[in-house]
Coordinates of C-alpha atoms in Angstrom, one line a residue:
Chain A
G1 CA 99.4 96.1 125.2
Q2 CA 102.0 95.8 122.5
Q3 CA 103.4 99.4 121.3
L4 CA 105.9 100.2 118.7
N5 CA 108.3 103.3 119.7
Q6 CA 109.1 105.1 116.1
S7 CA 112.0 107.4 115.9
P8 CA 112.7 110.4 115.1
Q9 CA 109.5 112.2 115.4
S10 CA 110.1 114.4 112.9
M11 CA 113.1 115.1 110.3
F12 CA 113.8 118.4 108.5
I13 CA 116.4 117.7 105.5
Q14 CA 117.7 119.1 102.6
E15 CA 116.5 117.8 99.2
G16 CA 119.0 115.0 98.0
E17 CA 120.0 113.9 101.5
D18 CA 119.5 110.5 103.0
V19 CA 116.8 109.7 105.5
S20 CA 116.9 106.7 108.3
M21 CA 114.1 106.0 110.9
N22 CA 113.5 103.1 112.9
C23 CA 111.2 101.6 115.1
T24 CA 111.6 99.2 118.6
S25 CA 109.2 97.1 120.3
S26 CA 109.1 95.0 123.4
S27 CA 107.2 92.2 121.7
I28 CA 108.2 89.7 118.9
F29 CA 106.1 90.7 115.4
N30 CA 106.2 88.0 112.7
T31 CA 105.8 90.8 110.1
W32 CA 106.9 94.4 109.9
L33 CA 105.3 96.9 107.5
W34 CA 106.1 100.5 106.3
Y35 CA 103.5 102.9 105.4
K36 CA 103.4 106.4 104.0
Q37 CA 100.5 108.8 104.6
D38 CA 100.3 112.1 102.6
P39 CA 98.1 114.9 104.0
G40 CA 94.3 113.8 103.5
E41 CA 94.9 110.3 102.3
G42 CA 94.9 107.1 103.8
P43 CA 98.2 105.1 104.7
V44 CA 99.7 103.5 101.5
L45 CA 102.4 100.4 102.0
L46 CA 105.7 100.8 101.0
I47 CA 107.5 97.8 102.0
A48 CA 106.6 94.5 103.9
L49 CA 109.1 92.4 105.8
Y50 CA 108.5 88.7 106.8
K51 CA 111.6 87.0 107.8
A52 CA 114.0 88.2 110.7
G53 CA 117.0 89.7 109.1
E54 CA 115.4 90.3 105.8
L55 CA 116.6 93.2 103.9
T56 CA 114.2 94.4 101.1
S57 CA 114.5 97.3 98.6
N58 CA 111.8 99.1 96.8
G59 CA 113.4 101.9 94.5
R60 CA 115.1 104.4 97.0
L61 CA 113.8 102.8 99.8
T62 CA 115.4 100.0 102.1
A63 CA 114.0 98.5 104.9
Q64 CA 115.4 95.6 107.2
F65 CA 113.8 93.4 109.6
G66 CA 115.7 93.0 112.9
I67 CA 116.7 89.6 113.9
T68 CA 115.7 89.7 117.2
R69 CA 112.2 90.4 115.5
K70 CA 111.3 93.5 117.8
D71 CA 112.9 96.3 115.4
S72 CA 113.2 97.4 111.9
F73 CA 114.8 100.7 110.1
L74 CA 113.7 102.6 107.0
N75 CA 116.1 104.2 104.9
I76 CA 115.3 106.8 102.0
S77 CA 118.4 107.6 99.7
A78 CA 118.7 111.0 97.7
S79 CA 115.3 112.6 98.9
I80 CA 113.3 114.2 96.4
P81 CA 110.2 116.8 97.4
S82 CA 107.6 114.3 96.9
D83 CA 109.1 112.1 99.6
V84 CA 107.4 114.4 102.1
G85 CA 104.6 112.9 104.3
I86 CA 104.3 110.4 107.6
Y87 CA 106.0 107.5 107.5
F88 CA 104.6 104.8 110.3
C89 CA 105.9 101.3 110.9
A90 CA 103.4 98.7 111.6
G91 CA 103.6 95.3 113.3
V92 CA 101.4 92.4 112.5
I93 CA 100.1 90.9 115.9
I94 CA 97.8 88.2 114.3
Q95 CA 99.0 86.6 111.3
G96 CA 95.6 85.3 110.0
A97 CA 93.4 88.6 110.8
Q98 CA 96.6 90.9 110.2
K99 CA 95.8 93.5 112.8
L100 CA 98.1 95.9 112.8
V101 CA 99.8 98.0 115.6
F102 CA 101.4 101.5 114.5
G103 CA 104.2 103.3 115.8
Q104 CA 103.6 107.0 116.3
G105 CA 105.1 108.2 112.9
T106 CA 107.8 110.2 111.6
R107 CA 106.9 113.3 109.8
L108 CA 109.2 114.1 106.7
T109 CA 109.9 117.6 105.5
I110 CA 112.2 118.2 102.8
N111 CA 113.8 121.9 102.0
P112 CA 114.3 122.2 98.5
Chain B
G1 CA 87.0 104.1 91.3
A2 CA 88.3 101.0 92.7
G3 CA 89.8 101.6 96.0
V4 CA 88.2 102.0 99.5
S5 CA 86.0 104.9 99.8
Q6 CA 84.8 106.7 102.9
S7 CA 82.1 109.5 103.8
P8 CA 81.6 111.9 104.8
S9 CA 85.4 113.2 104.2
N10 CA 84.4 115.7 107.0
K11 CA 82.1 115.7 110.0
V12 CA 81.8 118.3 112.8
T13 CA 79.2 117.7 115.4
E14 CA 78.3 118.9 118.7
K15 CA 79.2 117.2 121.8
G16 CA 76.2 114.6 123.1
K17 CA 75.3 113.7 119.2
D18 CA 75.5 110.5 117.5
V19 CA 77.3 110.3 114.1
E20 CA 77.4 107.8 111.4
L21 CA 80.7 106.8 109.2
R22 CA 80.5 104.9 106.1
C23 CA 82.9 102.9 104.5
D24 CA 82.8 101.0 101.0
P25 CA 85.7 98.7 100.7
I26 CA 87.2 97.2 97.7
S27 CA 84.8 95.1 95.6
G28 CA 86.0 91.5 96.5
H29 CA 87.7 92.1 99.9
T30 CA 86.6 89.9 102.6
A31 CA 88.1 91.7 105.5
L32 CA 87.3 95.1 106.8
Y33 CA 88.9 97.2 109.7
W34 CA 88.4 100.4 111.3
Y35 CA 91.2 102.4 112.9
R36 CA 91.2 105.9 114.9
Q37 CA 94.0 108.4 114.3
S38 CA 94.5 111.1 116.8
L39 CA 96.3 114.2 116.0
G40 CA 100.2 113.4 115.4
Q41 CA 99.6 109.9 116.7
G42 CA 99.5 106.4 114.8
L43 CA 96.7 104.7 113.9
E44 CA 95.0 102.6 116.3
F45 CA 92.7 99.6 115.9
L46 CA 89.2 99.6 116.5
I47 CA 87.0 96.5 114.9
Y48 CA 88.0 94.0 112.4
F49 CA 85.2 92.1 110.1
Q50 CA 86.0 88.9 108.2
G51 CA 83.5 87.4 106.1
N52 CA 80.4 86.1 107.9
S53 CA 82.6 85.5 111.3
A54 CA 81.9 87.3 114.4
P55 CA 83.6 90.7 114.1
D56 CA 86.7 91.4 116.6
K57 CA 85.6 94.2 118.6
S58 CA 88.5 94.2 120.9
G59 CA 89.5 97.4 120.0
L60 CA 86.5 99.6 120.6
P61 CA 87.2 102.1 123.3
S62 CA 84.0 102.0 125.0
D63 CA 80.3 100.9 124.4
R64 CA 79.3 104.4 122.9
F65 CA 81.3 102.8 119.5
S66 CA 79.9 100.1 117.5
A67 CA 80.1 99.1 114.1
E68 CA 78.1 96.9 111.4
R69 CA 78.8 95.3 108.0
T70 CA 75.9 94.6 105.9
G71 CA 76.0 91.9 103.1
G72 CA 79.6 91.5 103.5
S73 CA 80.2 94.8 102.0
V74 CA 79.4 98.2 103.2
S75 CA 80.4 99.2 107.1
T76 CA 79.0 101.7 109.2
L77 CA 80.7 103.0 112.5
T78 CA 78.6 104.5 114.7
I79 CA 79.6 106.8 117.8
Q80 CA 76.7 107.7 120.1
R81 CA 76.7 110.9 122.5
T82 CA 80.1 111.8 121.1
Q83 CA 82.7 113.6 122.8
Q84 CA 85.3 115.8 122.4
E85 CA 88.3 113.0 123.1
D86 CA 86.3 111.3 119.9
S87 CA 87.6 114.1 117.6
A88 CA 90.2 112.3 115.4
V89 CA 90.5 110.9 111.8
Y90 CA 88.7 107.6 111.4
L91 CA 90.2 105.2 108.7
C92 CA 88.7 102.3 107.1
A93 CA 90.8 99.5 105.1
S94 CA 90.1 96.4 103.3
S95 CA 91.9 93.3 102.5
Y96 CA 91.5 89.9 100.4
R97 CA 92.2 86.7 102.4
R98 CA 94.2 84.3 100.4
G99 CA 95.6 80.9 101.5
G100 CA 94.7 81.4 105.5
L101 CA 96.4 85.0 105.6
Q102 CA 95.1 88.3 104.9
E103 CA 96.7 90.2 102.1
T104 CA 97.7 94.0 102.0
Q105 CA 95.2 96.1 103.6
Y106 CA 94.2 99.2 101.5
F107 CA 93.3 102.4 103.2
G108 CA 90.4 104.7 102.5
P109 CA 91.0 108.7 102.9
G110 CA 89.6 108.5 106.3
T111 CA 86.7 110.7 107.8
R112 CA 87.7 113.9 109.9
L113 CA 85.7 114.2 113.0
L114 CA 85.6 117.2 115.1
V115 CA 83.5 117.2 118.0
L116 CA 82.6 120.5 119.4

């Protein structure tokens, strides 16, 4: 089946540092999504990417949809303590139904 | 509240018992999804309901898993004869269909199932 490979699996950084994580796939997706999950909560959508090559920002977050439609990255600039959590990439495999295929997640820990 | 709610928040059961997990989607959302999240893993699609259409059950891992959606709203995920490998967080999401496409999925907080 379709799988997303997300890296790194975990990151330990100092507050104020920039963060970068990425996802790759052997399959093409029409839409890439980035979610954040806090402990004990469900994932919350951060950024949605719809066009190959698209670069989208949401505050300190920036994400890009790869030209080949098989990869995406998420950058977080000037990290703050509330950025702690698990970040997931997800690809949309059926546009109408929006069934999602998730990466394994990147666990972000920030040292104050 | 206006979000997706799930109950119970935690469930501990013995191997072999049946469990029922409930999801209340956002009012007006026509689509409802169930996902499973094992420890340290991403979310795994289980089943999808859209309006009155037949559900997409392609992600259910075995015939011990089933789900219903009554009246186009509340959904119940049932796991029969639970096994230890069923231990996971079960997440529900709902979304609204507009112009032939599903909008953003909003997730509930999940039910943490532990099978002893």
